[in-house]
Amino acid sequence: MGHPIVFLILATVAVFAAIGMLTSRNAVHSALYLVLNFCTVAVFYLVLNAPFISMVQITVYAGAIVVLFLFVIMLLGADQLPKASSNGGLQYILAIFATAGLATALILQLSGFGDGTAKPESALDASPEAIGTLLFQDYVFPFEITSLILLVAMMSLIVFKAQKRKKQDG
Amino acid sequence: MIQAIAPFLLIFPIVGALINGFFGRRIQNTGGPNKGELVSGWIGTLMSFAAFGVAIALFLALRNDYGPHIVTLFDWFNVGDFHVPWEMQIDRLSSVMLLVVTGVGSLIHIYAIGYMHGDKNFARFFTYLNLFMFFMLILVTGSSYLVLFVGWEGVGLASFLLIGFWFDKNRKIDGVYEGVLNSNASRKAFVANRFGDLFMILAMSLMFWTFGSMQFEEVFAAATHGFEAGDKSLPLILTLITLFLLLGATGKSAQIPFFVWLPDAMAGPTPVSALMHAATMVTSGIYLLVRSNVLLEIVRESGYELFGLVTTPELVAMTGAITALYAGLIAMTQFDIKKVLAYSTVSQLGFMIAAVGMGAYVAAMFHLVTHAFFKALLFMGAGSVIHGMEHGHHHLHDHGHGHDDHHDHGEADGHHVVAAAVHGHHDESSHDSAVVTHTAAAHDDHADHHVEDDFDPQDMRYMGNIKKYMPWTTTVYIIGALALSGIVPFAGFWSKDEILAHASFNFNGGDGGWIFRVVTWLLTAAAICTAFYMGRQLKMVFFGHERHEATYHASESNRHMVAPLVVLAVLSLLGGILNFPYFSEADATASLGHYAEPYESCGDGKIRECFSGGHGDSHGDDAHGDADTHAADDSHSDDAHAEDAAHGDDHSEAHDYGINLALEHWLEPALQSFELTEEHIVHLPHTAQSVQWRVAIQSTILAVLALCASFFFVYRGFNSESRKADDIDPLFTVPILSSFLTGMQRLPLDTLYMGVLRPIFNAFSWFCGIILDWDFYHDFVHEQLIRAPYLWFSGFVSKTLDRGLLDGGLVLGVGKLLRGFSGIYKNFQSGYVRNYALGLFLGVVGLVLYFILG
Amino acid sequence: MDEVTIGWYIALAAILFSMGALGVLVRRNALIIFMSIELMLNAGNLLFVAFARHLGDLDGQIWVFFTMTVAAAEVAVGLALAVSIFRNRDSVNIDDMNMMKG
């Protein structure tokens, strides 16, 4: 499952990209850090013998989604937000403790999962052909559902906009 | 059949109450204000009549069948082993009560249609009346003390609602709204009744603790069994139970010490006074005690004396007798037409309680029935008079004091004279009855006083010569008054005489002990009082001279009011046939000899007590029976009676007792103490079967004398200036009486009366009214002994316990705690999504930690 | 430390997931909150793929495919909401949206 050096480097990059996304005050910077993070994860997918997913990750996530984000940020001019000063203190402390606690607990408990003997790399044929076969044979029903979800999302956007227009007309 | 129809007794009134309660206002005001009141009123009335129909059907079904019928309606509650079904007990005793309650009640419903005409809460009134009927029927038909108690409380509620019915009257009397006084009266009644109820609950608790049941049959069976087995603690327990039952009855039936609420209850509309505070509700205490006859007789038999002084039956008898005399004395001093009747009711209830205490259960029920007839009649007659006076008063105002009108009854001069008399009335009365007036004023602290001229339509001093203006009312009122006074042959004579005969019979010939002697004399004195105050009332209201202009304009009430009066007058006239005694002991023995079981010879051997072993068919129990006309004819002469008795004798072999002692034969199966007497377990005091001539003649003479005395004394010299010169006292127009009275007039009786008797009477009535009743009883006993500790206690409960501890500590404390807590908790509801998300997330973390670490 | 096991990936995914959660909890910009959610989804996806590799089973990758689809739909609707909220309130600061305040 990859060389430890590669893993550590990629992991470090991923974590720092995440930290950067969280901490930067400029939303555009956040989006760019997110792209870096997604790309790192895409490399992990390659390492993990998932070339198809890796490509999809780069096209859909790093390409479409983050571009959509950037587009909206720039559209709204919401890149620089004023620093709000509401009840931050307790919320911050509790949030940090809770997330740290969760991460610690998960790592301590689950990192020893399994006996460390992964299946050999050859055991997994993850070519686009194999994925396609699986998707359109065993998972054809969920796949159709997914299309339905996308359709509903699309319709909701149209309805949303139509209502807006109607309101403006009225 | 009984099983099927009995529930309808309860269904009809409650349906009526619900219809009028929910839709009454709409029905009443259909087509304009009060345009539909007749519909609303007749719904209530027909429901009452339907219940009466059911009662008659039950009565007919019980004619050949005397066992108690238990009709189970539903399971009330089950707590562990404690199982209380809601059952109706239909037996002959409850059947009598049912007939009285529904019969008299229905007549009063009709009357109320006329009386409440134009009242804006007409439908509400009928709702309450039907509600009262419902609860009264529960009370009467309950098969256990617990169910009885439900009705007991329910009629208390209905009474409370109806006494305070006019709580919104906004006329001011001495600076206080009349409505406030009315609601004070209703609250007084309610609170006074609760004292009695406390003892009822004690009695029931003790009963349950001892016998494990509150069902009549089970309690009586257990008590009898325990007594036969010689249970040592039983007499004490039964004494306490009967004592508590007595105290409970004194609350509801307005006896010493809890009678104070009844006179105040006259604040309610007159149909209410007639229905509840005279005919039915107040008799529930007597019903309770009669129902508990087994317990009382066992106590009497055991001879267990309370504080070593009296047994509880004796205490019951003394309570009733003392109340009878005491209330009778007070009634003589009253000026409010309804209060006279109220105290009279207290007095008559005293007769019944005394009868129960002496073991004369049948006599008590007999008097209960006849009293319901004539007292309802009197109250409704009084209501009719009040109505007429009010009408006259309104007329007076509408027509500018009537000087311009021509009236057939008097010259204009006469009006002036009368008006002057009215204005001089208070000065005039000062020498005659100032103290009495004071008493009355003290009692009548909420009596009506008209704002303009102090006119009070209920004050008998403003009445006089009503007979000229309201002939129907006068006729029936006189019948009622004679019945109450105990004049032959009206109903009251027979029932009252039976009680007196029982008392006298037992102290002359029986082994009743000193108590019968005392009770006899007290009741005789009370009977004299009765005749006197009724005579006084008749004289003041119907005879004499008009003393207020309003009287001239009084007019007869409408037919809704008069019709029931006539029916009740007939019943008051003929009610005596319900329990007609035999006219000689020979008849009695002859008639009953076949079944008699003369187990004990009486002291002088004059009368043998006869307890009938067989329970035959009895006729003419109710005035609705065929015997009506038959008996009416009979009551004209003694010979006819004798013949009738002989006639009854012929039929006796066919288990036909004729009309003699019909009520007694009817009730015998329902009163288990009769049966127990036959089995020699207890010894019920004997009741005379035939007329006790000595007692009858004595009481009749005394009553007639008292009536004459009242007519002679009352208003004599009082208001003399106001009389017109050519006036003749109406009494002096009666042929024979006139010579008698004229003769009496010439004697120095006047001087004797004015100089000696009247001051003594005034002092005595002042003593009774001010010292005994007001200062001692109301001020000292009630204010100091009862009210002050009660106020202190209620203050303690309300201020310290309720407001301090419960409100401050618990209620407000909980509130404060919640407010403080919610103040903290409010911060969580910041409205910021991420706060909620944090909460969610913390929960998730907690769960994850629990699952992976735990 | 000589070989990368599934545990390493679990640890990395846990860290990324927690950081995403932290972002959701502490940031006020609605857009950045959306990005944090994407980060959390990615952590999940990473785990799916790692387990697919570990177990030699392609199903995990299929699920990643579905997750991405749903994430895309979610982002489309979410961003549309953000835009319309911005039009109403001239802000995408979620602290301005506290109508649920008790």
mmCIF file with all atom_site columns, N, CA and C in Angstrom, chain A residues 86-87 90-92 94-95 98-99 101-102 105-106 109-110, chain B residues 827 830 832 834-836 838 841-842 844-845 848-849 852-853:
data_model
loop_
_atom_site.group_PDB
_atom_site.id
_atom_site.type_symbol
_atom_site.label_atom_id
_atom_site.label_alt_id
_atom_site.label_comp_id
_atom_site.label_asym_id
_atom_site.label_entity_id
_atom_site.label_seq_id
_atom_site.pdbx_PDB_ins_code
_atom_site.Cartn_x
_atom_site.Cartn_y
_atom_site.Cartn_z
_atom_site.occupancy
_atom_site.B_iso_or_equiv
_atom_site.pdbx_formal_charge
_atom_site.auth_seq_id
_atom_site.auth_comp_id
_atom_site.auth_asym_id
_atom_site.auth_atom_id
_atom_site.pdbx_PDB_model_num
ATOM 1  N N  . SER A 1 86  ? -18.960 37.085 17.621 1.00 0.00 ? 86  SER A N  1
ATOM 2  C CA . SER A 1 86  ? -19.977 36.525 18.522 1.00 0.00 ? 86  SER A CA 1
ATOM 3  C C  . SER A 1 86  ? -19.337 35.472 19.425 1.00 0.00 ? 86  SER A C  1
ATOM 4  N N  . ASN A 1 87  ? -20.188 34.720 20.040 1.00 0.00 ? 87  ASN A N  1
ATOM 5  C CA . ASN A 1 87  ? -19.716 33.834 21.126 1.00 0.00 ? 87  ASN A CA 1
ATOM 6  C C  . ASN A 1 87  ? -18.671 32.833 20.635 1.00 0.00 ? 87  ASN A C  1
ATOM 7  N N  . LEU A 1 90  ? -16.070 29.795 23.859 1.00 0.00 ? 90  LEU A N  1
ATOM 8  C CA . LEU A 1 90  ? -16.432 28.452 24.293 1.00 0.00 ? 90  LEU A CA 1
ATOM 9  C C  . LEU A 1 90  ? -16.609 27.529 23.089 1.00 0.00 ? 90  LEU A C  1
ATOM 10 N N  . GLN A 1 91  ? -17.227 28.105 22.041 1.00 0.00 ? 91  GLN A N  1
ATOM 11 C CA . GLN A 1 91  ? -17.464 27.319 20.832 1.00 0.00 ? 91  GLN A CA 1
ATOM 12 C C  . GLN A 1 91  ? -16.134 26.790 20.273 1.00 0.00 ? 91  GLN A C  1
ATOM 13 N N  . TYR A 1 92  ? -15.151 27.675 20.192 1.00 0.00 ? 92  TYR A N  1
ATOM 14 C CA . TYR A 1 92  ? -13.841 27.276 19.655 1.00 0.00 ? 92  TYR A CA 1
ATOM 15 C C  . TYR A 1 92  ? -13.207 26.188 20.495 1.00 0.00 ? 92  TYR A C  1
ATOM 16 N N  . LEU A 1 94  ? -14.502 24.188 22.759 1.00 0.00 ? 94  LEU A N  1
ATOM 17 C CA . LEU A 1 94  ? -15.202 22.914 22.742 1.00 0.00 ? 94  LEU A CA 1
ATOM 18 C C  . LEU A 1 94  ? -15.002 22.188 21.419 1.00 0.00 ? 94  LEU A C  1
ATOM 19 N N  . ALA A 1 95  ? -15.068 22.977 20.299 1.00 0.00 ? 95  ALA A N  1
ATOM 20 C CA . ALA A 1 95  ? -14.930 22.352 18.990 1.00 0.00 ? 95  ALA A CA 1
ATOM 21 C C  . ALA A 1 95  ? -13.550 21.712 18.837 1.00 0.00 ? 95  ALA A C  1
ATOM 22 N N  . ALA A 1 98  ? -13.315 18.660 21.041 1.00 0.00 ? 98  ALA A N  1
ATOM 23 C CA . ALA A 1 98  ? -14.123 17.549 20.550 1.00 0.00 ? 98  ALA A CA 1
ATOM 24 C C  . ALA A 1 98  ? -13.475 16.903 19.329 1.00 0.00 ? 98  ALA A C  1
ATOM 25 N N  . THR A 1 99  ? -13.024 17.738 18.381 1.00 0.00 ? 99  THR A N  1
ATOM 26 C CA . THR A 1 99  ? -12.433 17.155 17.181 1.00 0.00 ? 99  THR A CA 1
ATOM 27 C C  . THR A 1 99  ? -11.123 16.446 17.494 1.00 0.00 ? 99  THR A C  1
ATOM 28 N N  . GLY A 1 101 ? -10.337 15.160 20.309 1.00 0.00 ? 101 GLY A N  1
ATOM 29 C CA . GLY A 1 101 ? -10.706 13.941 21.032 1.00 0.00 ? 101 GLY A CA 1
ATOM 30 C C  . GLY A 1 101 ? -11.134 12.858 20.059 1.00 0.00 ? 101 GLY A C  1
ATOM 31 N N  . LEU A 1 102 ? -11.955 13.257 19.064 1.00 0.00 ? 102 LEU A N  1
ATOM 32 C CA . LEU A 1 102 ? -12.441 12.277 18.104 1.00 0.00 ? 102 LEU A CA 1
ATOM 33 C C  . LEU A 1 102 ? -11.271 11.676 17.319 1.00 0.00 ? 102 LEU A C  1
ATOM 34 N N  . ALA A 1 105 ? -9.130  9.440  19.520 1.00 0.00 ? 105 ALA A N  1
ATOM 35 C CA . ALA A 1 105 ? -9.787  8.171  19.814 1.00 0.00 ? 105 ALA A CA 1
ATOM 36 C C  . ALA A 1 105 ? -9.777  7.248  18.611 1.00 0.00 ? 105 ALA A C  1
ATOM 37 N N  . LEU A 1 106 ? -10.089 7.836  17.427 1.00 0.00 ? 106 LEU A N  1
ATOM 38 C CA . LEU A 1 106 ? -10.125 7.009  16.226 1.00 0.00 ? 106 LEU A CA 1
ATOM 39 C C  . LEU A 1 106 ? -8.746  6.428  15.922 1.00 0.00 ? 106 LEU A C  1
ATOM 40 N N  . GLN A 1 109 ? -7.610  3.820  18.513 1.00 0.00 ? 109 GLN A N  1
ATOM 41 C CA . GLN A 1 109 ? -8.400  2.598  18.535 1.00 0.00 ? 109 GLN A CA 1
ATOM 42 C C  . GLN A 1 109 ? -8.323  1.829  17.216 1.00 0.00 ? 109 GLN A C  1
ATOM 43 N N  . LEU A 1 110 ? -8.350  2.603  16.101 1.00 0.00 ? 110 LEU A N  1
ATOM 44 C CA . LEU A 1 110 ? -8.551  1.918  14.834 1.00 0.00 ? 110 LEU A CA 1
ATOM 45 C C  . LEU A 1 110 ? -7.280  1.713  14.008 1.00 0.00 ? 110 LEU A C  1
ATOM 46 N N  . ASN B 2 827 ? -29.092 30.100 26.655 1.00 0.00 ? 827 ASN B N  1
ATOM 47 C CA . ASN B 2 827 ? -27.854 30.403 25.952 1.00 0.00 ? 827 ASN B CA 1
ATOM 48 C C  . ASN B 2 827 ? -27.523 29.350 24.910 1.00 0.00 ? 827 ASN B C  1
ATOM 49 N N  . SER B 2 830 ? -28.886 29.670 20.799 1.00 0.00 ? 830 SER B N  1
ATOM 50 C CA . SER B 2 830 ? -28.373 30.957 20.342 1.00 0.00 ? 830 SER B CA 1
ATOM 51 C C  . SER B 2 830 ? -28.895 31.299 18.965 1.00 0.00 ? 830 SER B C  1
ATOM 52 N N  . TYR B 2 832 ? -27.419 30.220 16.398 1.00 0.00 ? 832 TYR B N  1
ATOM 53 C CA . TYR B 2 832 ? -26.279 30.039 15.493 1.00 0.00 ? 832 TYR B CA 1
ATOM 54 C C  . TYR B 2 832 ? -26.163 28.579 15.100 1.00 0.00 ? 832 TYR B C  1
ATOM 55 N N  . ARG B 2 834 ? -23.830 26.883 13.959 1.00 0.00 ? 834 ARG B N  1
ATOM 56 C CA . ARG B 2 834 ? -22.672 26.090 14.369 1.00 0.00 ? 834 ARG B CA 1
ATOM 57 C C  . ARG B 2 834 ? -22.748 25.672 15.826 1.00 0.00 ? 834 ARG B C  1
ATOM 58 N N  . ASN B 2 835 ? -23.509 26.458 16.642 1.00 0.00 ? 835 ASN B N  1
ATOM 59 C CA . ASN B 2 835 ? -23.696 26.004 18.019 1.00 0.00 ? 835 ASN B CA 1
ATOM 60 C C  . ASN B 2 835 ? -24.470 24.704 18.046 1.00 0.00 ? 835 ASN B C  1
ATOM 61 N N  . TYR B 2 836 ? -25.525 24.685 17.236 1.00 0.00 ? 836 TYR B N  1
ATOM 62 C CA . TYR B 2 836 ? -26.288 23.438 17.168 1.00 0.00 ? 836 TYR B CA 1
ATOM 63 C C  . TYR B 2 836 ? -25.430 22.311 16.599 1.00 0.00 ? 836 TYR B C  1
ATOM 64 N N  . LEU B 2 838 ? -22.309 22.030 16.826 1.00 0.00 ? 838 LEU B N  1
ATOM 65 C CA . LEU B 2 838 ? -21.380 21.585 17.864 1.00 0.00 ? 838 LEU B CA 1
ATOM 66 C C  . LEU B 2 838 ? -22.050 20.603 18.805 1.00 0.00 ? 838 LEU B C  1
ATOM 67 N N  . PHE B 2 841 ? -22.335 17.429 17.113 1.00 0.00 ? 841 PHE B N  1
ATOM 68 C CA . PHE B 2 841 ? -21.018 16.809 16.984 1.00 0.00 ? 841 PHE B CA 1
ATOM 69 C C  . PHE B 2 841 ? -20.530 16.224 18.306 1.00 0.00 ? 841 PHE B C  1
ATOM 70 N N  . LEU B 2 842 ? -20.794 16.994 19.372 1.00 0.00 ? 842 LEU B N  1
ATOM 71 C CA . LEU B 2 842 ? -20.412 16.483 20.694 1.00 0.00 ? 842 LEU B CA 1
ATOM 72 C C  . LEU B 2 842 ? -21.124 15.176 20.969 1.00 0.00 ? 842 LEU B C  1
ATOM 73 N N  . VAL B 2 844 ? -22.138 13.071 18.719 1.00 0.00 ? 844 VAL B N  1
ATOM 74 C CA . VAL B 2 844 ? -21.520 12.029 17.897 1.00 0.00 ? 844 VAL B CA 1
ATOM 75 C C  . VAL B 2 844 ? -20.214 11.554 18.527 1.00 0.00 ? 844 VAL B C  1
ATOM 76 N N  . VAL B 2 845 ? -19.411 12.527 18.968 1.00 0.00 ? 845 VAL B N  1
ATOM 77 C CA . VAL B 2 845 ? -18.136 12.160 19.590 1.00 0.00 ? 845 VAL B CA 1
ATOM 78 C C  . VAL B 2 845 ? -18.383 11.287 20.804 1.00 0.00 ? 845 VAL B C  1
ATOM 79 N N  . VAL B 2 848 ? -19.284 7.860  19.619 1.00 0.00 ? 848 VAL B N  1
ATOM 80 C CA . VAL B 2 848 ? -18.115 7.150  19.086 1.00 0.00 ? 848 VAL B CA 1
ATOM 81 C C  . VAL B 2 848 ? -17.228 6.678  20.218 1.00 0.00 ? 848 VAL B C  1
ATOM 82 N N  . LEU B 2 849 ? -17.008 7.601  21.171 1.00 0.00 ? 849 LEU B N  1
ATOM 83 C CA . LEU B 2 849 ? -16.151 7.224  22.301 1.00 0.00 ? 849 LEU B CA 1
ATOM 84 C C  . LEU B 2 849 ? -16.765 6.053  23.043 1.00 0.00 ? 849 LEU B C  1
ATOM 85 N N  . ILE B 2 852 ? -16.318 2.827  20.762 1.00 0.00 ? 852 ILE B N  1
ATOM 86 C CA . ILE B 2 852 ? -14.995 2.263  20.515 1.00 0.00 ? 852 ILE B CA 1
ATOM 87 C C  . ILE B 2 852 ? -14.180 2.079  21.773 1.00 0.00 ? 852 ILE B C  1
ATOM 88 N N  . LEU B 2 853 ? -14.504 2.868  22.799 1.00 0.00 ? 853 LEU B N  1
ATOM 89 C CA . LEU B 2 853 ? -13.748 2.678  24.040 1.00 0.00 ? 853 LEU B CA 1
ATOM 90 C C  . LEU B 2 853 ? -14.500 1.791  25.017 1.00 0.00 ? 853 LEU B C  1
#
